[in-house]
XYZ file of C-alpha atoms in Angstrom:
773
model
C 51.038 -43.612 32.351
C 52.828 -46.479 34.136
C 55.655 -46.109 36.645
C 58.301 -48.233 38.376
C 60.885 -47.294 41.041
C 64.376 -48.745 40.350
C 67.181 -48.942 42.941
C 70.887 -48.401 42.386
C 71.334 -52.042 41.349
C 68.777 -51.772 38.574
C 66.098 -53.781 40.401
C 62.450 -52.833 40.598
C 61.541 -51.628 44.046
C 57.971 -50.479 43.418
C 55.481 -51.272 40.650
C 52.376 -49.167 39.866
C 48.944 -50.683 39.398
C 48.800 -49.168 35.884
C 52.029 -51.001 35.021
C 50.629 -54.227 36.409
C 47.520 -53.812 34.265
C 49.513 -52.961 31.135
C 51.827 -56.044 31.285
C 49.539 -58.335 33.294
C 52.340 -58.653 35.895
C 51.744 -58.052 39.548
C 54.136 -56.251 41.878
C 55.145 -59.614 43.408
C 56.242 -60.826 39.980
C 58.311 -57.754 39.185
C 59.645 -56.213 42.414
C 63.133 -57.380 43.417
C 64.028 -58.337 39.866
C 66.153 -56.396 37.360
C 64.181 -53.815 35.427
C 65.982 -54.825 32.240
C 63.927 -58.040 32.184
C 60.860 -55.961 31.426
C 62.204 -55.162 27.968
C 61.975 -57.467 24.962
C 64.602 -55.778 22.796
C 68.268 -56.892 23.300
C 69.714 -53.435 24.214
C 67.271 -52.859 27.027
C 67.519 -56.456 28.199
C 71.293 -55.959 28.587
C 70.560 -53.343 31.179
C 70.874 -50.182 29.085
C 67.883 -48.152 30.245
C 66.798 -44.963 28.369
C 67.604 -41.701 30.083
C 65.290 -39.732 27.757
C 62.033 -40.521 26.012
C 62.526 -43.379 23.588
C 60.459 -46.128 22.033
C 60.950 -49.601 23.497
C 59.246 -53.004 23.644
C 58.016 -54.448 26.929
C 57.269 -58.127 27.270
C 53.739 -58.974 28.273
C 53.109 -61.817 30.719
C 51.417 -63.748 27.902
C 54.471 -63.501 25.647
C 53.630 -60.723 23.208
C 55.360 -57.310 23.058
C 53.903 -53.946 24.080
C 55.390 -50.834 22.442
C 55.867 -47.979 24.889
C 57.454 -44.595 24.995
C 59.612 -44.531 28.134
C 62.252 -42.601 29.978
C 64.266 -42.933 33.198
C 64.446 -39.982 35.557
C 66.967 -39.685 38.418
C 65.592 -38.779 41.828
C 67.332 -36.046 43.788
C 68.920 -37.106 47.123
C 68.834 -40.846 46.372
C 70.374 -43.393 44.017
C 66.914 -44.592 42.989
C 65.513 -43.819 39.549
C 61.935 -43.481 38.255
C 60.955 -45.386 35.127
C 57.981 -43.852 33.302
C 56.288 -45.368 30.287
C 53.267 -44.654 28.088
C 51.880 -46.886 25.335
C 53.054 -45.598 21.976
C 49.509 -44.986 20.623
C 48.654 -42.832 23.627
C 51.908 -40.957 23.405
C 51.361 -40.126 19.758
C 47.815 -39.000 20.503
C 49.105 -36.691 23.227
C 51.785 -35.306 20.935
C 49.291 -34.580 18.146
C 46.941 -32.945 20.646
C 49.717 -30.809 22.021
C 50.800 -29.865 18.506
C 47.231 -28.930 17.603
C 46.842 -26.782 20.703
C 50.176 -25.077 20.026
C 49.150 -24.426 16.417
C 45.794 -22.947 17.379
C 47.175 -20.867 20.189
C 49.983 -19.634 18.003
C 47.956 -18.267 15.054
C 46.004 -14.963 14.838
C 43.102 -15.678 12.455
C 41.131 -18.048 14.655
C 40.628 -17.287 18.311
C 40.819 -20.280 20.645
C 39.721 -20.200 24.252
C 40.091 -23.129 26.657
C 37.621 -22.784 29.528
C 37.191 -24.914 32.623
C 33.948 -26.205 34.057
C 33.297 -22.810 35.622
C 33.744 -21.233 32.148
C 36.777 -19.327 33.330
C 39.604 -18.924 30.821
C 42.432 -21.484 31.149
C 44.372 -20.589 28.027
C 43.684 -18.373 25.031
C 45.448 -16.738 22.129
C 43.311 -13.601 22.654
C 45.335 -12.387 25.629
C 46.691 -9.358 23.739
C 43.634 -8.147 21.788
C 42.353 -4.604 22.088
C 38.604 -5.240 21.875
C 38.269 -8.804 23.221
C 41.200 -9.477 25.591
C 40.918 -12.777 27.453
C 43.380 -13.455 30.263
C 43.566 -16.631 32.366
C 40.833 -16.676 34.979
C 38.636 -14.113 33.229
C 34.955 -14.754 32.600
C 32.565 -13.550 29.877
C 31.084 -10.779 32.015
C 34.605 -9.361 32.477
C 34.976 -8.522 28.783
C 31.434 -8.298 27.283
C 28.487 -6.016 27.919
C 25.216 -7.364 29.179
C 23.016 -8.951 27.947
C 25.530 -10.253 25.392
C 27.610 -11.881 28.157
C 24.600 -13.633 29.694
C 23.485 -15.008 26.332
C 26.970 -16.310 25.510
C 27.428 -17.888 28.944
C 24.062 -19.664 28.726
C 25.040 -21.044 25.336
C 28.397 -22.389 26.554
C 26.789 -23.775 29.700
C 24.411 -25.799 27.517
C 27.380 -27.228 25.569
C 29.109 -28.176 28.856
C 26.018 -29.837 30.298
C 24.657 -31.637 27.236
C 27.797 -32.299 25.240
C 26.032 -31.171 22.071
C 28.531 -29.128 20.059
C 27.828 -25.576 18.945
C 28.777 -25.051 15.299
C 29.273 -21.716 13.560
C 26.756 -19.752 15.588
C 26.598 -15.968 15.058
C 27.112 -14.081 18.323
C 26.446 -10.318 18.543
C 28.966 -8.703 20.878
C 29.667 -5.339 22.441
C 32.845 -5.321 24.484
C 33.499 -3.359 27.657
C 36.714 -1.963 26.188
C 34.999 -0.696 22.991
C 31.248 -0.355 23.632
C 30.699 2.006 20.679
C 31.318 -0.715 18.100
C 29.307 -3.825 17.369
C 31.060 -7.063 16.570
C 29.764 -10.294 15.144
C 31.622 -13.493 16.001
C 31.214 -16.950 14.543
C 31.350 -19.296 17.540
C 32.107 -23.033 17.525
C 32.292 -24.792 20.913
C 32.851 -28.400 22.007
C 32.984 -30.001 25.435
C 36.326 -31.418 26.614
C 36.614 -34.467 28.890
C 39.349 -36.085 30.981
C 40.596 -39.693 30.764
C 37.673 -40.893 32.797
C 35.178 -39.241 30.429
C 34.059 -36.537 32.814
C 33.583 -32.969 31.477
C 36.682 -30.887 32.030
C 35.627 -27.692 30.280
C 34.743 -26.141 26.930
C 36.971 -25.339 23.965
C 35.736 -22.343 21.977
C 36.874 -21.329 18.498
C 36.080 -17.765 17.413
C 36.291 -16.078 14.006
C 35.567 -12.400 13.369
C 32.513 -12.200 11.058
C 31.905 -8.484 11.569
C 32.615 -7.547 7.955
C 30.294 -10.244 6.646
C 27.645 -9.304 9.219
C 27.744 -5.657 8.200
C 27.582 -6.602 4.529
C 24.598 -8.857 5.226
C 22.890 -6.113 7.205
C 23.387 -3.656 4.342
C 22.095 -6.209 1.856
C 19.044 -6.824 4.006
C 18.442 -3.078 4.248
C 18.691 -2.747 0.462
C 16.199 -5.576 0.086
C 13.766 -4.015 2.546
C 14.028 -0.670 0.782
C 13.383 -2.287 -2.599
C 10.265 -4.016 -1.249
C 8.724 -1.288 0.913
C 9.667 1.952 -0.825
C 7.596 2.543 -3.937
C 4.643 0.324 -3.050
C 2.403 3.413 -2.878
C 1.650 6.163 -5.385
C 1.233 8.693 -2.598
C 4.295 10.941 -2.132
C 3.723 11.343 1.611
C 3.373 7.609 2.164
C 6.501 6.954 0.091
C 8.479 9.472 2.150
C 7.335 7.804 5.376
C 8.306 4.380 4.030
C 11.854 5.661 3.449
C 12.129 6.865 7.050
C 10.659 3.630 8.422
C 13.113 1.457 6.478
C 16.227 3.307 7.680
C 15.377 3.246 11.419
C 16.947 1.659 13.412
C 19.238 -0.456 11.206
C 20.919 2.522 9.526
C 20.399 5.372 11.990
C 18.403 6.308 15.084
C 16.802 9.460 13.612
C 15.707 9.925 9.990
C 13.826 12.792 8.350
C 12.603 13.090 4.753
C 12.016 16.554 3.299
C 10.285 17.087 -0.054
C 10.151 20.038 -2.409
C 6.806 21.822 -2.063
C 5.967 21.638 -5.805
C 6.355 17.841 -5.654
C 3.443 17.616 -3.220
C 1.162 19.157 -5.852
C 2.532 16.958 -8.636
C 4.736 19.658 -10.180
C 8.453 19.639 -10.873
C 10.720 21.375 -8.330
C 12.754 24.420 -9.268
C 16.391 24.023 -10.337
C 17.695 26.861 -8.177
C 21.084 26.155 -6.562
C 22.924 27.849 -3.733
C 21.735 29.543 -0.579
C 18.236 30.792 0.191
C 14.801 29.292 0.616
C 14.953 25.682 -0.643
C 11.137 25.445 -0.759
C 11.285 22.184 1.156
C 8.749 20.848 3.606
C 9.339 18.103 6.145
C 7.117 15.187 5.185
C 8.206 12.207 7.281
C 10.208 11.524 10.448
C 11.093 8.417 12.394
C 12.989 8.015 15.637
C 14.044 4.842 17.371
C 12.647 6.305 20.609
C 10.350 9.001 19.241
C 11.065 12.289 17.502
C 12.955 14.830 19.649
C 11.216 18.053 20.611
C 12.558 21.200 19.010
C 13.424 19.653 15.659
C 11.421 20.286 12.482
C 8.250 18.233 12.514
C 6.137 16.894 9.624
C 4.467 19.761 7.815
C 7.039 22.377 8.868
C 8.699 24.425 6.146
C 12.439 24.069 5.795
C 14.286 27.292 6.718
C 16.596 29.177 4.380
C 19.970 27.497 3.833
C 23.363 29.187 4.176
C 25.815 29.242 1.290
C 28.112 26.350 2.208
C 30.095 23.855 0.092
C 28.199 20.912 1.543
C 24.872 22.496 0.610
C 25.985 22.934 -2.986
C 27.328 19.360 -3.060
C 23.919 18.010 -1.994
C 22.167 20.187 -4.579
C 24.446 18.663 -7.211
C 23.289 15.180 -6.256
C 26.073 14.019 -3.894
C 25.695 12.365 -0.507
C 27.674 13.849 2.375
C 28.624 12.335 5.743
C 30.047 14.336 8.608
C 30.073 14.631 12.384
C 28.295 16.996 14.715
C 31.308 19.214 15.429
C 32.052 19.795 11.746
C 28.419 20.604 11.005
C 28.115 23.031 13.918
C 31.309 24.777 12.888
C 30.028 25.161 9.335
C 26.671 26.570 10.513
C 28.075 28.893 13.148
C 25.430 30.635 15.267
C 22.717 30.141 12.668
C 19.370 29.387 14.363
C 19.074 26.422 11.987
C 21.176 24.483 14.493
C 18.271 24.130 16.918
C 15.887 22.996 14.165
C 18.138 20.555 12.340
C 20.676 19.133 14.841
C 19.396 16.834 17.618
C 20.894 17.335 21.072
C 22.348 13.823 21.150
C 23.252 13.638 17.461
C 26.808 12.440 16.770
C 27.077 11.686 13.067
C 24.892 12.704 10.134
C 24.464 11.542 6.554
C 22.455 13.573 4.042
C 21.474 12.243 0.617
C 19.487 14.091 -2.057
C 16.432 12.556 -3.680
C 17.851 13.059 -7.151
C 15.860 12.019 -10.245
C 16.053 13.200 -13.857
C 18.387 16.018 -12.858
C 15.940 17.362 -10.264
C 16.290 17.537 -6.478
C 12.941 16.234 -5.216
C 13.986 16.399 -1.560
C 16.483 15.248 1.069
C 17.047 12.296 3.392
C 18.760 13.209 6.663
C 19.972 10.417 8.974
C 21.484 10.876 12.464
C 23.286 8.384 14.649
C 22.805 9.158 18.310
C 23.423 5.984 20.345
C 26.261 4.548 18.272
C 29.667 6.163 18.310
C 30.430 4.448 15.016
C 30.584 7.140 12.302
C 29.138 6.752 8.840
C 31.748 5.335 6.468
C 32.037 5.249 2.701
C 30.002 2.049 2.465
C 27.214 3.662 4.490
C 27.251 6.651 2.136
C 27.002 4.358 -0.895
C 24.130 2.479 0.696
C 22.202 5.663 1.490
C 22.846 6.961 -2.036
C 21.435 3.761 -3.518
C 18.330 3.833 -1.312
C 17.838 7.553 -2.040
C 18.050 6.908 -5.798
C 15.386 4.205 -5.555
C 13.214 6.413 -3.348
C 13.622 9.369 -5.722
C 12.307 7.339 -8.653
C 9.375 6.157 -6.547
C 8.576 9.699 -5.386
C 8.873 11.003 -8.942
C 6.449 8.321 -10.121
C 4.097 9.248 -7.287
C 4.484 12.939 -8.175
C 3.565 12.347 -11.802
C 0.669 10.150 -10.742
C -0.502 12.927 -8.406
C -0.501 15.329 -11.325
C -2.386 12.954 -13.613
C -4.767 11.925 -10.861
C -5.476 15.560 -10.023
C -6.192 16.308 -13.661
C -8.501 13.302 -13.900
C -10.313 14.281 -10.707
C -10.719 17.854 -11.892
C -11.987 16.647 -15.251
C -14.436 14.231 -13.713
C -15.695 16.746 -11.170
C -16.437 19.130 -14.000
C -18.107 16.405 -16.031
C -20.312 15.027 -13.253
C -23.558 16.863 -12.427
C -24.480 18.466 -9.128
C -24.805 16.039 -6.251
C -28.459 16.933 -5.633
C -31.363 17.522 -7.999
C -34.786 18.820 -6.971
C -37.678 18.906 -9.427
C -41.447 18.880 -8.952
C -41.353 15.158 -9.757
C -38.349 13.844 -7.798
C -35.721 14.616 -5.193
C -32.429 12.974 -6.224
C -28.944 12.646 -4.739
C -25.942 11.393 -6.662
C -22.786 9.893 -5.214
C -19.514 8.847 -6.821
C -16.716 6.872 -5.160
C -13.429 6.249 -7.039
C -11.813 2.847 -6.957
C -8.903 1.993 -4.631
C -9.754 4.715 -2.142
C -9.431 7.478 -4.751
C -6.331 6.126 -6.481
C -8.181 5.240 -9.697
C -10.565 7.636 -11.418
C -12.943 5.871 -13.781
C -15.798 6.503 -16.159
C -18.870 5.899 -13.991
C -21.458 8.672 -14.120
C -25.010 9.556 -13.141
C -27.442 12.198 -14.288
C -30.916 13.493 -13.470
C -32.281 15.574 -16.369
C -35.468 17.638 -15.952
C -37.587 17.439 -19.120
C -40.706 19.306 -20.300
C -44.062 18.556 -18.700
C -42.333 17.853 -15.327
C -40.899 14.586 -16.634
C -37.407 13.506 -15.523
C -34.811 11.336 -17.244
C -32.469 9.497 -14.860
C -29.300 7.921 -16.251
C -26.393 5.947 -14.855
C -23.490 4.529 -16.869
C -20.145 2.795 -16.581
C -17.351 3.283 -19.129
C -14.772 0.527 -19.583
C -11.365 1.271 -17.999
C -9.934 3.923 -15.698
C -7.978 7.148 -15.919
C -8.196 10.192 -18.149
C -9.278 8.175 -21.183
C -12.283 6.739 -19.345
C -13.184 10.122 -17.836
C -13.022 11.801 -21.265
C -15.192 9.073 -22.822
C -17.652 9.458 -19.979
C -17.878 13.195 -20.669
C -18.665 12.597 -24.336
C -21.350 10.033 -23.509
C -22.946 12.215 -20.853
C -23.109 15.141 -23.291
C -24.697 12.881 -25.902
C -27.267 11.624 -23.371
C -28.224 15.177 -22.463
C -28.641 16.097 -26.127
C -30.677 13.012 -26.921
C -32.791 13.468 -23.804
C -33.611 17.023 -24.881
C -34.978 15.514 -28.096
C -37.381 13.621 -25.801
C -36.505 10.264 -27.291
C -37.836 7.197 -25.505
C -35.201 5.259 -23.496
C -34.789 2.428 -26.010
C -34.286 4.802 -28.933
C -31.896 6.926 -26.868
C -29.751 3.854 -26.177
C -29.785 2.964 -29.869
C -28.396 6.384 -30.772
C -25.865 6.126 -27.939
C -24.790 2.691 -29.144
C -24.009 4.173 -32.551
C -21.910 6.885 -30.920
C -19.831 4.358 -28.956
C -19.295 2.348 -32.131
C -17.940 5.500 -33.819
C -15.659 6.192 -30.860
C -14.301 2.644 -31.090
C -13.677 3.083 -34.813
C -11.742 6.293 -34.138
C -9.528 4.611 -31.502
C -6.218 2.942 -32.289
C -6.345 -0.823 -32.995
C -4.712 -1.568 -29.639
C -7.389 0.391 -27.743
C -10.401 -0.458 -29.891
C -11.546 -3.361 -27.737
C -11.331 -1.179 -24.607
C -13.964 1.325 -25.837
C -17.339 0.410 -24.415
C -19.860 1.158 -21.697
C -23.008 -0.019 -19.978
C -25.923 2.331 -19.395
C -29.377 2.433 -17.829
C -31.912 5.102 -18.890
C -35.200 5.726 -17.077
C -37.949 8.217 -17.930
C -40.412 9.133 -15.200
C -43.708 10.916 -15.937
C -45.251 12.310 -12.721
C -48.643 12.783 -14.367
C -49.068 9.087 -15.144
C -46.664 8.002 -12.336
C -45.063 5.608 -14.810
C -41.335 5.005 -15.182
C -40.068 3.561 -18.476
C -36.638 1.921 -18.424
C -34.122 0.491 -20.888
C -30.755 -1.131 -20.152
C -27.600 -1.611 -22.187
C -25.920 -4.426 -20.258
C -26.416 -2.600 -16.954
C -27.547 -3.941 -13.537
C -31.268 -3.506 -12.833
C -32.613 -0.526 -10.870
C -34.131 -1.074 -7.442
C -37.524 0.261 -6.374
C -38.342 0.704 -2.673
C -42.118 0.956 -2.149
C -43.773 3.175 0.497
C -44.713 0.012 2.457
C -41.008 -0.635 3.141
C -40.375 -3.408 0.625
C -37.746 -3.178 -2.105
C -37.006 -5.228 -5.201
C -34.839 -5.137 -8.312
C -36.908 -4.286 -11.385
C -36.767 -7.136 -13.935
C -35.457 -5.028 -16.812
C -34.640 -6.927 -19.996
C -31.040 -5.831 -20.633
C -29.708 -5.313 -24.120
C -26.044 -5.587 -25.126
C -23.434 -3.142 -23.787
C -22.969 0.019 -25.807
C -20.720 -0.439 -28.814
C -21.694 -4.043 -29.571
C -24.437 -3.093 -32.036
C -26.814 -5.250 -34.038
C -29.317 -6.001 -31.245
C -32.353 -3.985 -30.110
C -33.046 -2.496 -26.705
C -36.348 -3.184 -24.949
C -38.295 -1.052 -22.505
C -39.895 -1.979 -19.196
C -42.560 0.208 -17.572
C -43.398 0.198 -13.853
C -45.812 2.220 -11.761
C -44.147 4.310 -9.027
C -46.217 5.429 -6.072
C -45.443 8.760 -4.370
C -42.671 8.510 -1.753
C -41.138 5.495 -3.478
C -37.347 5.349 -3.858
C -35.660 4.526 -7.146
C -31.976 3.527 -7.045
C -29.746 3.478 -10.133
C -26.130 2.353 -9.643
C -23.062 0.844 -11.284
C -21.774 -2.680 -10.663
C -19.049 -1.453 -8.304
C -21.755 -1.138 -5.633
C -22.883 -4.744 -6.122
C -19.378 -6.205 -5.850
C -19.200 -4.892 -2.277
C -22.083 -7.156 -1.305
C -21.482 -10.255 -3.422
C -19.548 -11.495 -6.422
C -22.777 -12.527 -8.170
C -24.804 -9.693 -9.730
C -28.220 -11.116 -8.804
C -27.194 -11.878 -5.218
C -25.611 -8.454 -4.878
C -28.771 -6.752 -6.195
C -30.958 -8.643 -3.724
C -28.717 -7.694 -0.804
C -28.601 -4.083 -1.950
C -32.413 -4.067 -2.125
C -32.570 -5.219 1.499
C -30.309 -2.354 2.569
C -32.319 0.207 0.647
C -35.547 -1.127 2.167
C -34.105 -0.869 5.685
C -33.008 2.729 5.105
C -36.388 3.626 3.618
C -38.320 2.082 6.524
C -36.149 3.862 9.098
C -36.973 7.277 7.613
C -33.340 8.039 6.810
C -32.995 11.298 4.845
C -32.187 10.779 1.194
C -28.696 12.316 1.351
C -27.710 10.233 4.379
C -29.072 7.106 2.723
C -27.019 7.761 -0.415
C -23.872 8.250 1.654
C -24.545 5.089 3.666
C -25.139 2.986 0.555
C -21.975 4.009 -1.250
C -19.588 3.959 1.710
C -21.069 1.449 4.160
C -20.095 -2.205 4.601
C -16.904 -1.820 2.576
C -13.817 -3.818 3.506
C -10.940 -1.619 2.391
C -10.675 0.314 -0.873
C -13.162 -0.718 -3.563
C -11.850 -2.669 -6.547
C -14.047 -0.677 -8.950
C -15.398 2.839 -8.929
C -19.056 3.304 -8.039
C -21.814 5.709 -9.040
C -25.233 5.911 -7.374
C -28.351 7.936 -8.145
C -31.024 7.676 -5.478
C -34.355 9.400 -6.175
C -37.494 9.897 -4.089
C -40.712 10.157 -6.061
C -42.634 13.323 -5.201
C -46.394 13.523 -5.689
C -47.915 16.361 -7.703
C -50.246 18.563 -5.734
C -53.924 17.570 -6.074
C -55.645 19.020 -9.126
C -52.379 20.023 -10.778
C -53.368 18.399 -14.095
C -56.339 19.111 -16.335
C -56.929 17.429 -19.705
C -59.596 17.349 -22.386
C -60.186 15.665 -25.741
C -61.834 17.386 -28.714
C -62.948 16.387 -32.217
C -61.319 17.809 -35.335
C -63.965 20.522 -35.776
C -63.330 24.267 -36.188
C -65.748 24.881 -33.321
C -63.362 22.926 -31.117
C -61.026 25.925 -30.964
C -63.504 28.012 -28.987
C -64.326 25.104 -26.679
C -60.615 24.568 -25.989
C -60.059 28.241 -25.193
C -63.021 28.244 -22.816
C -61.859 25.106 -21.017
C -58.323 26.465 -20.562
C -59.586 29.861 -19.375
C -61.824 28.283 -16.764
C -59.053 26.151 -15.341
C -56.650 29.124 -15.182
C -59.215 31.085 -13.200
C -59.583 28.101 -10.828
C -55.807 27.990 -10.336
C -55.494 31.703 -9.746
C -53.669 32.299 -13.008
C -56.134 34.680 -14.609
C -53.245 36.972 -15.587
C -52.153 34.297 -18.074
C -55.608 33.934 -19.573
C -54.990 35.998 -22.727
C -51.606 34.382 -23.440
C -52.837 30.836 -22.924
C -55.977 31.405 -24.984
C -53.857 32.696 -27.859
C -51.451 29.723 -27.648
C -54.327 27.206 -27.423
C -56.028 28.791 -30.387
C -52.943 28.542 -32.569
C -52.038 24.964 -31.616
C -55.588 23.548 -31.731
C -56.279 25.313 -35.039
C -53.178 23.695 -36.566
C -54.269 20.291 -35.243
C -57.769 20.681 -36.680
C -56.409 21.857 -40.004
C -53.520 19.425 -40.551
C -53.802 16.448 -38.150
C -57.363 15.376 -37.463
C -59.039 13.833 -34.427
C -58.643 13.128 -31.642
C -57.110 16.365 -30.352
C -55.930 16.415 -26.758
C -55.409 19.454 -24.530
C -53.599 19.199 -21.214
C -52.573 21.830 -18.661
C -50.022 21.036 -15.921
C -49.599 23.531 -13.113
C -46.626 23.627 -10.779
C -43.946 26.286 -10.439
C -44.430 26.683 -14.188
C -47.421 26.124 -16.438
C -47.276 23.618 -19.258
C -49.792 23.691 -22.065
C -49.837 20.578 -24.298
C -51.777 19.874 -27.499
C -51.689 16.331 -28.913
C -52.794 15.069 -32.321
C -52.400 11.854 -34.363
C -50.032 13.394 -36.938
C -46.302 12.605 -37.056
C -45.472 15.804 -38.926
C -42.729 17.773 -37.211
C -43.760 21.383 -36.539
C -41.196 23.848 -37.854
C -40.653 27.430 -36.808
C -40.132 29.812 -39.739
C -40.236 33.531 -40.445
C -43.204 34.441 -42.643
C -42.839 37.008 -45.410
C -45.004 40.163 -45.431
C -47.105 38.766 -48.266
C -47.739 35.388 -46.575
C -51.230 34.806 -45.206
C -50.086 32.166 -42.685
C -47.023 30.699 -41.047
C -46.910 33.040 -38.049
C -48.579 30.764 -35.474
C -45.524 28.952 -34.069
C -43.507 32.152 -34.228
C -46.158 33.825 -32.072
C -46.175 30.850 -29.669
C -42.385 31.006 -29.320
C -42.527 34.722 -28.533
C -45.185 34.322 -25.846
C -43.639 31.328 -24.018
C -40.467 30.606 -22.057
C -39.739 27.651 -24.344
C -41.595 25.210 -26.531
C -41.052 21.876 -28.281
C -42.601 18.650 -29.439
C -42.262 14.935 -28.779
C -43.549 11.808 -30.431
C -45.580 9.073 -28.805
C -46.579 5.623 -29.971
C -49.018 7.357 -32.298
C -48.945 11.037 -33.066
C -47.103 13.867 -31.415
C -47.467 16.391 -28.601
C -46.556 20.071 -28.811
C -45.791 21.580 -25.441
C -45.372 25.151 -24.301
C -43.867 26.316 -20.991
C -44.919 29.555 -19.304
C -43.863 31.255 -16.093
C -46.613 30.654 -13.507
C -45.361 33.082 -10.868
C -48.397 34.841 -9.320
C -48.742 38.555 -9.998
C -48.446 40.498 -6.778
């Protein structure tokens, strides 16, 4: 802006420094001369000076023209006039700036706030708002709650100090005039400067992004619910996930109640109306803890009154209401103290509705916010409840199937402990995924005649009811085949044929999934030998009395169901007080991914437990549960046996030639040993049995003839011969002269049978050896 003072004769009296700089004319050159000479255009040069803003040309000292916007103002009390001029480019810039400010200040969609260097309001178009009213001189703390005001002021102060603009930043706001509602503003701020370039303040542009912010928050809540709810197949965990997702973004207090039958995997009743809803509170979540006096997890839901809202919920609709309306509807019902929090303001209740069944309820309370639930909130809660209901229904059905599988497997598995004269054994089973997946692993310890014991462990392919049912069929087959006293390799051959038949019976899609691995061991306490055969199964581990342990190098055959390849046996000597561990591969995977490495590490653990004198049951528990990092990926079965020694002198055996005189010698030998053992009361019975069996061997089999007596809690009498003829029990006719020997033996004994060896057979007879008092 340039200025010149003109007297009543039209001469320049005073000349500003800005004017001198603009035209390169000093005050000495201009003062005292007519002002009209400053102008280059003819009208102004003739002395016609503008009395209002007009565009004119001034002559520069160097001869060129300078376009200015000028006007002449009279001065009160004197004949002098004031000539003001601004270069045209600057004038237009000022006019556009003024027009822009007027346009911004005059519209309602974008808030504009001009603040000075102290961040006080200079001008604003928000001077008449209800929530955010900004009057000249006001500061942020005068209209916004803390800490929102402090955050906003720090942000604007950084713009003022650095000059870096702030573009479209989201600012969360609670105003002093309306603290119950949250607002979200999009803030853009730039620093303003004066002509000299010094900061003069901050210009702030505001747009209301509350609707978009709320929509984004709801979308984020939907996303979180989709991710977190339904990740578990446990109904209680799913209910807790629902409560955790909704607090605090949706409400400050959330409770999830489930129908009692759902917890057991059953379908809830379809009863509508008042009365006992058979609900139980399963999950709660509070932003600042759960208030005392309200229903807590595990509490049964009280009987409901007959109210329209109750029936609406039972029909699958979500309701939203306020505290006063709810209290009025409930009256003096004691339910008020159990269901309504003291500081509750607004409530939303949504049913967990799936397949036409009410699985439970979601109740959400707002306590801190005075903002009531609206229709969009109700839609959001309905959507989350529908997703949660499907997840809970899936978990409910899984609970039912899992319970059936567990019950089936518990009935199929043997007792956890087995005690025989030859071994003490403990069995342990651990489902995969912390109990979520029931599989087909099994173990068995089967007492056999002559104090022998068959120990079996197997692993069926797959999980679930199908695997458990297959396991039951295989275990039954093993028991039957073991009772036939087949050697381990022949038992696996028969079992392999069974699995092949099961695969043939399965559908084509499931045929490849029918299979199993199995390890069979047969321990004879008389010889202290253990014979083993494997069908694709990990090797057993033997822990010696000296504290060392090692995997037994069993030659494994193919898994069951493959067929076409033989199974081989391995025999090891087991000293008394040794441990024998049979297990499935799930136990090895906890120690290493490699089978051999896992077996070696497992052997070290078994050796350490054996050396420390840990009881067998504690050792089994430690092996199957210890050193696990989270739920196991595969189910695990373990059979841990301690070899027991027979008492000294518990076995007596003889060998006789195939001579009729042998019968008397055999009777005499057996009678003498019975007297030595204090079993003279069995003398007559044993002599009769020995006579019949040895006579048959002499007559039909030939030499050598073996006689063996084994004394423990029972008495076993065995006669061996080289014949492979199977003895057969039959009823002799009155006219028959023979054929009554085995019938007589069967009547005198508790049980009897025969087994084949590498050459010949052995007929055994079991008798009760309880002393006569």
